[in-house]
Amino acid sequence: QVQLQESGPGLVKPSQTLSLTCTVSGGSISSGGYYWSWIRQHPGKGLEWIGYIYYSGSTYYNPSLKSRVTILIDTSKNQFSLKLSSVTAADTAVYYCARTATGSPIDYWGQGNLVTVSS
Amino acid sequence: DIQMTQSPSSLSASVGDRVTITCRASQSISSYLNWYQQKPGKAPKLLIYAASSLQSGVPSRFSGSGSGTDFTLTISSLQPEDFATYYCQQSYSIPYSFGQGTKLEIK
């Protein structure tokens, strides 16, 4: 059974960089065919794709966030990470890591990590 | 990017009611349409994939239909645990966009 677990600070100051890590267990992040994704949900709002990284290292970023987002993969630790720079209060959200594949639904989600941007 | 539009945005219903939620894609997505249920404080849970396939463990009162651009999620007889927010999502073209959600509330 694959499990995903987000970790990282719950409070980030404005203008700083939000950093989260997703640890994958029960399966190898290097196994082909999966998009390791970050999705966020603003309080009381819908779901927004931030981006994904393929096991090969190729990435996709939401154009609205592209200038501030970096997603990296560390196959040795079976982890992938999210960095979002120059955060503002508008980046306050629950951040989920998730797994999907070509043409497939999201089959595994992390439990979510609430990140609040505040001084 | 493909835009997904759900209707209604919110819905009040009673236990035992039959409920239908619709989802429309801005272009044809064949049957690459998934439905999720989300309860407060939890990650979304996959209910239906490929438009009409029931995810393992999901009660049979949930069903999905449609292809191309128009899709529906039907709950045949609402149970108390079904009151939640429902999202559609297309997995036809990156980015795999979501609908804005339908909040199902108790009448």
PDB file of C-alpha atoms in Angstrom:
ATOM      1  CA  GLN A   1       0.000   0.000   0.000  1.00  0.00           C
ATOM      2  CA  VAL A   2       1.557   3.271  -1.121  1.00  0.00           C
ATOM      3  CA  GLN A   3       1.473   6.093   1.400  1.00  0.00           C
ATOM      4  CA  LEU A   4       2.427   9.728   1.008  1.00  0.00           C
ATOM      5  CA  GLN A   5       3.287  12.006   3.900  1.00  0.00           C
ATOM      6  CA  GLU A   6       3.917  15.732   3.716  1.00  0.00           C
ATOM      7  CA  SER A   7       6.276  17.427   6.136  1.00  0.00           C
ATOM      8  CA  GLY A   8       7.352  20.996   6.634  1.00  0.00           C
ATOM      9  CA  PRO A   9       6.648  24.138   8.614  1.00  0.00           C
ATOM     10  CA  GLY A  10       3.102  25.214   9.220  1.00  0.00           C
ATOM     11  CA  LEU A  11       3.987  28.909   9.377  1.00  0.00           C
ATOM     12  CA  VAL A  12       6.011  30.898   6.880  1.00  0.00           C
ATOM     13  CA  LYS A  13       6.715  34.621   6.905  1.00  0.00           C
ATOM     14  CA  PRO A  14       5.744  36.796   3.943  1.00  0.00           C
ATOM     15  CA  SER A  15       8.412  37.070   1.234  1.00  0.00           C
ATOM     16  CA  GLN A  16      10.101  33.879   2.433  1.00  0.00           C
ATOM     17  CA  THR A  17      10.193  30.486   0.722  1.00  0.00           C
ATOM     18  CA  LEU A  18       7.719  27.758   1.555  1.00  0.00           C
ATOM     19  CA  SER A  19       9.378  24.336   1.579  1.00  0.00           C
ATOM     20  CA  LEU A  20       7.571  21.032   1.863  1.00  0.00           C
ATOM     21  CA  THR A  21       8.690  17.454   1.442  1.00  0.00           C
ATOM     22  CA  CYS A  22       6.617  14.433   0.541  1.00  0.00           C
ATOM     23  CA  THR A  23       7.916  11.061   1.661  1.00  0.00           C
ATOM     24  CA  VAL A  24       6.646   8.060  -0.277  1.00  0.00           C
ATOM     25  CA  SER A  25       6.439   4.663   1.367  1.00  0.00           C
ATOM     26  CA  GLY A  26       5.210   1.301   0.161  1.00  0.00           C
ATOM     27  CA  GLY A  27       6.551   1.834  -3.332  1.00  0.00           C
ATOM     28  CA  SER A  28       9.491   3.283  -5.218  1.00  0.00           C
ATOM     29  CA  ILE A  29       9.314   6.841  -6.451  1.00  0.00           C
ATOM     30  CA  SER A  30      11.629   5.722  -9.261  1.00  0.00           C
ATOM     31  CA  SER A  31       9.129   3.295 -10.746  1.00  0.00           C
ATOM     32  CA  GLY A  32       8.104   4.709 -14.064  1.00  0.00           C
ATOM     33  CA  GLY A  33       4.822   6.113 -15.168  1.00  0.00           C
ATOM     34  CA  TYR A  34       3.853   8.295 -12.236  1.00  0.00           C
ATOM     35  CA  TYR A  35       3.469  12.017 -11.850  1.00  0.00           C
ATOM     36  CA  TRP A  36       4.404  13.048  -8.319  1.00  0.00           C
ATOM     37  CA  SER A  37       2.280  16.075  -7.747  1.00  0.00           C
ATOM     38  CA  TRP A  38       1.598  19.018  -5.495  1.00  0.00           C
ATOM     39  CA  ILE A  39      -1.929  20.332  -5.169  1.00  0.00           C
ATOM     40  CA  ARG A  40      -3.168  23.048  -2.857  1.00  0.00           C
ATOM     41  CA  GLN A  41      -6.494  24.104  -1.445  1.00  0.00           C
ATOM     42  CA  HIS A  42      -7.111  27.579  -0.138  1.00  0.00           C
ATOM     43  CA  PRO A  43      -9.331  27.704   2.970  1.00  0.00           C
ATOM     44  CA  GLY A  44     -12.878  26.881   1.964  1.00  0.00           C
ATOM     45  CA  LYS A  45     -11.976  26.759  -1.728  1.00  0.00           C
ATOM     46  CA  GLY A  46     -11.371  24.249  -4.486  1.00  0.00           C
ATOM     47  CA  LEU A  47      -8.320  22.274  -5.588  1.00  0.00           C
ATOM     48  CA  GLU A  48      -5.458  23.870  -7.517  1.00  0.00           C
ATOM     49  CA  TRP A  49      -2.644  22.029  -9.292  1.00  0.00           C
ATOM     50  CA  ILE A  50       0.739  23.475  -8.398  1.00  0.00           C
ATOM     51  CA  GLY A  51       2.749  21.092 -10.529  1.00  0.00           C
ATOM     52  CA  TYR A  52       4.289  17.674 -10.821  1.00  0.00           C
ATOM     53  CA  ILE A  53       7.571  15.916 -11.346  1.00  0.00           C
ATOM     54  CA  TYR A  54       8.043  12.739 -13.320  1.00  0.00           C
ATOM     55  CA  TYR A  55      10.436  10.070 -12.071  1.00  0.00           C
ATOM     56  CA  SER A  56      12.845  11.159 -14.834  1.00  0.00           C
ATOM     57  CA  GLY A  57      12.952  14.668 -13.423  1.00  0.00           C
ATOM     58  CA  SER A  58      10.790  16.412 -15.995  1.00  0.00           C
ATOM     59  CA  THR A  59       8.365  18.879 -14.491  1.00  0.00           C
ATOM     60  CA  TYR A  60       5.170  20.766 -15.140  1.00  0.00           C
ATOM     61  CA  TYR A  61       4.274  23.930 -13.260  1.00  0.00           C
ATOM     62  CA  ASN A  62       0.991  25.809 -13.135  1.00  0.00           C
ATOM     63  CA  PRO A  63       1.591  28.916 -15.288  1.00  0.00           C
ATOM     64  CA  SER A  64       0.125  31.129 -12.566  1.00  0.00           C
ATOM     65  CA  LEU A  65       2.830  29.962 -10.145  1.00  0.00           C
ATOM     66  CA  LYS A  66       5.622  28.992 -12.525  1.00  0.00           C
ATOM     67  CA  SER A  67       7.941  31.874 -11.696  1.00  0.00           C
ATOM     68  CA  ARG A  68       7.935  30.950  -8.008  1.00  0.00           C
ATOM     69  CA  VAL A  69       7.738  27.137  -7.982  1.00  0.00           C
ATOM     70  CA  THR A  70      10.391  24.444  -7.960  1.00  0.00           C
ATOM     71  CA  ILE A  71       9.635  20.742  -7.587  1.00  0.00           C
ATOM     72  CA  LEU A  72      12.514  18.357  -7.069  1.00  0.00           C
ATOM     73  CA  ILE A  73      12.824  14.614  -6.681  1.00  0.00           C
ATOM     74  CA  ASP A  74      15.267  12.684  -4.487  1.00  0.00           C
ATOM     75  CA  THR A  75      15.090   9.040  -5.473  1.00  0.00           C
ATOM     76  CA  SER A  76      17.662   8.022  -2.842  1.00  0.00           C
ATOM     77  CA  LYS A  77      15.288   9.155  -0.097  1.00  0.00           C
ATOM     78  CA  ASN A  78      12.073   8.269  -1.955  1.00  0.00           C
ATOM     79  CA  GLN A  79      10.969  11.862  -1.580  1.00  0.00           C
ATOM     80  CA  PHE A  80       9.915  14.802  -3.676  1.00  0.00           C
ATOM     81  CA  SER A  81       9.736  18.392  -2.585  1.00  0.00           C
ATOM     82  CA  LEU A  82       8.065  21.715  -3.236  1.00  0.00           C
ATOM     83  CA  LYS A  83       9.575  25.155  -2.954  1.00  0.00           C
ATOM     84  CA  LEU A  84       7.415  28.227  -3.409  1.00  0.00           C
ATOM     85  CA  SER A  85       9.262  31.509  -3.188  1.00  0.00           C
ATOM     86  CA  SER A  86       8.181  35.029  -2.272  1.00  0.00           C
ATOM     87  CA  VAL A  87       5.052  33.873  -0.489  1.00  0.00           C
ATOM     88  CA  THR A  88       2.199  36.141   0.499  1.00  0.00           C
ATOM     89  CA  ALA A  89      -0.971  35.635   2.510  1.00  0.00           C
ATOM     90  CA  ALA A  90      -2.584  34.421  -0.715  1.00  0.00           C
ATOM     91  CA  ASP A  91      -0.405  31.308  -0.499  1.00  0.00           C
ATOM     92  CA  THR A  92      -2.011  30.259   2.777  1.00  0.00           C
ATOM     93  CA  ALA A  93      -3.505  26.871   1.975  1.00  0.00           C
ATOM     94  CA  VAL A  94      -3.492  23.168   2.670  1.00  0.00           C
ATOM     95  CA  TYR A  95      -0.800  21.624   0.504  1.00  0.00           C
ATOM     96  CA  TYR A  96      -1.252  18.027  -0.641  1.00  0.00           C
ATOM     97  CA  CYS A  97       1.220  15.728  -2.303  1.00  0.00           C
ATOM     98  CA  ALA A  98      -0.316  13.119  -4.557  1.00  0.00           C
ATOM     99  CA  ARG A  99       0.372  10.457  -7.168  1.00  0.00           C
ATOM    100  CA  THR A 100      -1.193  10.145 -10.572  1.00  0.00           C
ATOM    101  CA  ALA A 101      -0.298   8.669 -13.925  1.00  0.00           C
ATOM    102  CA  THR A 102      -1.055   9.322 -17.567  1.00  0.00           C
ATOM    103  CA  GLY A 103      -4.781   9.172 -18.115  1.00  0.00           C
ATOM    104  CA  SER A 104      -5.361   8.087 -14.550  1.00  0.00           C
ATOM    105  CA  PRO A 105      -7.011   9.543 -11.480  1.00  0.00           C
ATOM    106  CA  ILE A 106      -5.106  10.575  -8.381  1.00  0.00           C
ATOM    107  CA  ASP A 107      -4.907   7.286  -6.560  1.00  0.00           C
ATOM    108  CA  TYR A 108      -2.893   8.314  -3.513  1.00  0.00           C
ATOM    109  CA  TRP A 109      -2.909  11.540  -1.520  1.00  0.00           C
ATOM    110  CA  GLY A 110      -0.984  12.777   1.464  1.00  0.00           C
ATOM    111  CA  GLN A 111      -3.003  13.873   4.465  1.00  0.00           C
ATOM    112  CA  GLY A 112      -2.373  17.546   3.719  1.00  0.00           C
ATOM    113  CA  ASN A 113      -0.190  20.156   5.379  1.00  0.00           C
ATOM    114  CA  LEU A 114      -1.715  23.504   6.330  1.00  0.00           C
ATOM    115  CA  VAL A 115       0.722  26.309   5.645  1.00  0.00           C
ATOM    116  CA  THR A 116      -0.106  29.761   6.953  1.00  0.00           C
ATOM    117  CA  VAL A 117       1.747  32.793   5.630  1.00  0.00           C
ATOM    118  CA  SER A 118       1.902  35.399   8.346  1.00  0.00           C
ATOM    119  CA  SER A 119       4.410  37.588  10.099  1.00  0.00           C
TER     120      SER A 119
ATOM    121  CA  ASP B   1      -5.839  24.109 -20.583  1.00  0.00           C
ATOM    122  CA  ILE B   2      -9.137  22.276 -20.193  1.00  0.00           C
ATOM    123  CA  GLN B   3     -11.702  24.005 -17.994  1.00  0.00           C
ATOM    124  CA  MET B   4     -14.053  21.910 -15.890  1.00  0.00           C
ATOM    125  CA  THR B   5     -17.380  23.368 -14.792  1.00  0.00           C
ATOM    126  CA  GLN B   6     -19.566  21.701 -12.184  1.00  0.00           C
ATOM    127  CA  SER B   7     -23.178  22.395 -11.394  1.00  0.00           C
ATOM    128  CA  PRO B   8     -24.686  23.137  -9.057  1.00  0.00           C
ATOM    129  CA  SER B   9     -22.116  24.744  -6.773  1.00  0.00           C
ATOM    130  CA  SER B  10     -24.176  23.707  -3.782  1.00  0.00           C
ATOM    131  CA  LEU B  11     -27.102  21.443  -3.228  1.00  0.00           C
ATOM    132  CA  SER B  12     -29.429  20.742  -0.319  1.00  0.00           C
ATOM    133  CA  ALA B  13     -30.953  17.308  -0.106  1.00  0.00           C
ATOM    134  CA  SER B  14     -32.414  14.844   2.379  1.00  0.00           C
ATOM    135  CA  VAL B  15     -31.383  11.372   3.395  1.00  0.00           C
ATOM    136  CA  GLY B  16     -32.817   8.941   0.878  1.00  0.00           C
ATOM    137  CA  ASP B  17     -32.909  11.445  -1.995  1.00  0.00           C
ATOM    138  CA  ARG B  18     -31.483  10.747  -5.419  1.00  0.00           C
ATOM    139  CA  VAL B  19     -28.925  13.384  -6.336  1.00  0.00           C
ATOM    140  CA  THR B  20     -27.186  14.224  -9.595  1.00  0.00           C
ATOM    141  CA  ILE B  21     -24.165  16.477 -10.050  1.00  0.00           C
ATOM    142  CA  THR B  22     -22.997  17.483 -13.480  1.00  0.00           C
ATOM    143  CA  CYS B  23     -19.580  18.295 -14.848  1.00  0.00           C
ATOM    144  CA  ARG B  24     -18.807  19.819 -18.220  1.00  0.00           C
ATOM    145  CA  ALA B  25     -15.424  19.966 -19.925  1.00  0.00           C
ATOM    146  CA  SER B  26     -14.410  22.832 -22.201  1.00  0.00           C
ATOM    147  CA  GLN B  27     -13.363  20.270 -24.844  1.00  0.00           C
ATOM    148  CA  SER B  28     -13.798  16.577 -25.367  1.00  0.00           C
ATOM    149  CA  ILE B  29     -11.988  14.455 -22.795  1.00  0.00           C
ATOM    150  CA  SER B  30     -13.334  11.082 -23.961  1.00  0.00           C
ATOM    151  CA  SER B  31     -13.961   9.176 -20.710  1.00  0.00           C
ATOM    152  CA  TYR B  32     -11.020  10.563 -18.772  1.00  0.00           C
ATOM    153  CA  LEU B  33     -13.199  11.918 -15.985  1.00  0.00           C
ATOM    154  CA  ASN B  34     -12.879  11.188 -12.283  1.00  0.00           C
ATOM    155  CA  TRP B  35     -15.007  12.040  -9.268  1.00  0.00           C
ATOM    156  CA  TYR B  36     -13.782  12.648  -5.733  1.00  0.00           C
ATOM    157  CA  GLN B  37     -15.495  13.145  -2.405  1.00  0.00           C
ATOM    158  CA  GLN B  38     -13.949  15.422   0.187  1.00  0.00           C
ATOM    159  CA  LYS B  39     -14.947  15.793   3.809  1.00  0.00           C
ATOM    160  CA  PRO B  40     -13.725  18.648   6.039  1.00  0.00           C
ATOM    161  CA  GLY B  41     -10.098  18.299   7.073  1.00  0.00           C
ATOM    162  CA  LYS B  42      -9.498  15.294   4.830  1.00  0.00           C
ATOM    163  CA  ALA B  43      -7.862  14.673   1.501  1.00  0.00           C
ATOM    164  CA  PRO B  44     -10.195  13.959  -1.408  1.00  0.00           C
ATOM    165  CA  LYS B  45     -11.218  10.345  -1.868  1.00  0.00           C
ATOM    166  CA  LEU B  46     -11.581   8.766  -5.312  1.00  0.00           C
ATOM    167  CA  LEU B  47     -15.108   7.544  -6.009  1.00  0.00           C
ATOM    168  CA  ILE B  48     -15.372   7.065  -9.766  1.00  0.00           C
ATOM    169  CA  TYR B  49     -12.682   6.880 -12.441  1.00  0.00           C
ATOM    170  CA  ALA B  50     -12.851   6.687 -16.215  1.00  0.00           C
ATOM    171  CA  ALA B  51     -16.294   8.303 -16.044  1.00  0.00           C
ATOM    172  CA  SER B  52     -18.175   5.235 -14.843  1.00  0.00           C
ATOM    173  CA  SER B  53     -15.859   2.806 -13.055  1.00  0.00           C
ATOM    174  CA  LEU B  54     -16.505   2.462  -9.346  1.00  0.00           C
ATOM    175  CA  GLN B  55     -13.386   2.598  -7.203  1.00  0.00           C
ATOM    176  CA  SER B  56     -12.906  -0.445  -5.008  1.00  0.00           C
ATOM    177  CA  GLY B  57     -14.689  -0.115  -1.680  1.00  0.00           C
ATOM    178  CA  VAL B  58     -17.042   2.664  -2.810  1.00  0.00           C
ATOM    179  CA  PRO B  59     -20.744   1.903  -2.219  1.00  0.00           C
ATOM    180  CA  SER B  60     -22.775   0.998  -5.272  1.00  0.00           C
ATOM    181  CA  ARG B  61     -25.200   3.882  -4.682  1.00  0.00           C
ATOM    182  CA  PHE B  62     -22.555   6.034  -6.384  1.00  0.00           C
ATOM    183  CA  SER B  63     -22.491   5.911 -10.168  1.00  0.00           C
ATOM    184  CA  GLY B  64     -21.034   7.951 -12.971  1.00  0.00           C
ATOM    185  CA  SER B  65     -21.867   8.386 -16.618  1.00  0.00           C
ATOM    186  CA  GLY B  66     -21.008  10.435 -19.660  1.00  0.00           C
ATOM    187  CA  SER B  67     -18.339  10.878 -22.276  1.00  0.00           C
ATOM    188  CA  GLY B  68     -16.967  13.648 -24.425  1.00  0.00           C
ATOM    189  CA  THR B  69     -17.785  16.852 -22.591  1.00  0.00           C
ATOM    190  CA  ASP B  70     -20.756  16.071 -20.343  1.00  0.00           C
ATOM    191  CA  PHE B  71     -20.670  13.883 -17.267  1.00  0.00           C
ATOM    192  CA  THR B  72     -22.808  13.115 -14.246  1.00  0.00           C
ATOM    193  CA  LEU B  73     -22.312  11.722 -10.778  1.00  0.00           C
ATOM    194  CA  THR B  74     -25.428  10.184  -9.262  1.00  0.00           C
ATOM    195  CA  ILE B  75     -26.032   9.115  -5.694  1.00  0.00           C
ATOM    196  CA  SER B  76     -29.067   6.874  -5.769  1.00  0.00           C
ATOM    197  CA  SER B  77     -30.126   7.149  -2.130  1.00  0.00           C
ATOM    198  CA  LEU B  78     -28.304   9.677   0.022  1.00  0.00           C
ATOM    199  CA  GLN B  79     -26.865   8.460   3.280  1.00  0.00           C
ATOM    200  CA  PRO B  80     -25.800  10.703   6.174  1.00  0.00           C
ATOM    201  CA  GLU B  81     -22.120  10.059   5.419  1.00  0.00           C
ATOM    202  CA  ASP B  82     -22.523  11.330   1.842  1.00  0.00           C
ATOM    203  CA  PHE B  83     -22.841  14.966   2.841  1.00  0.00           C
ATOM    204  CA  ALA B  84     -19.543  16.356   1.595  1.00  0.00           C
ATOM    205  CA  THR B  85     -18.022  18.276  -1.294  1.00  0.00           C
ATOM    206  CA  TYR B  86     -17.645  16.546  -4.646  1.00  0.00           C
ATOM    207  CA  TYR B  87     -15.099  17.367  -7.334  1.00  0.00           C
ATOM    208  CA  CYS B  88     -14.747  16.229 -10.893  1.00  0.00           C
ATOM    209  CA  GLN B  89     -11.313  16.082 -12.506  1.00  0.00           C
ATOM    210  CA  GLN B  90     -10.159  15.394 -16.035  1.00  0.00           C
ATOM    211  CA  SER B  91      -7.133  13.183 -16.648  1.00  0.00           C
ATOM    212  CA  TYR B  92      -7.082  13.600 -20.420  1.00  0.00           C
ATOM    213  CA  SER B  93      -4.594  16.419 -20.720  1.00  0.00           C
ATOM    214  CA  ILE B  94      -1.996  17.934 -18.415  1.00  0.00           C
ATOM    215  CA  PRO B  95      -2.736  19.832 -16.225  1.00  0.00           C
ATOM    216  CA  TYR B  96      -5.384  17.476 -14.873  1.00  0.00           C
ATOM    217  CA  SER B  97      -7.810  20.218 -13.900  1.00  0.00           C
ATOM    218  CA  PHE B  98     -10.582  20.050 -11.327  1.00  0.00           C
ATOM    219  CA  GLY B  99     -14.079  21.397 -11.268  1.00  0.00           C
ATOM    220  CA  GLN B 100     -14.835  24.031  -8.655  1.00  0.00           C
ATOM    221  CA  GLY B 101     -16.700  21.580  -6.432  1.00  0.00           C
ATOM    222  CA  THR B 102     -20.287  20.884  -5.401  1.00  0.00           C
ATOM    223  CA  LYS B 103     -21.110  21.111  -1.718  1.00  0.00           C
ATOM    224  CA  LEU B 104     -23.854  18.691  -0.761  1.00  0.00           C
ATOM    225  CA  GLU B 105     -25.654  19.787   2.371  1.00  0.00           C
ATOM    226  CA  ILE B 106     -28.393  18.356   4.505  1.00  0.00           C
ATOM    227  CA  LYS B 107     -31.817  19.875   3.925  1.00  0.00           C
TER     228      LYS B 107
END
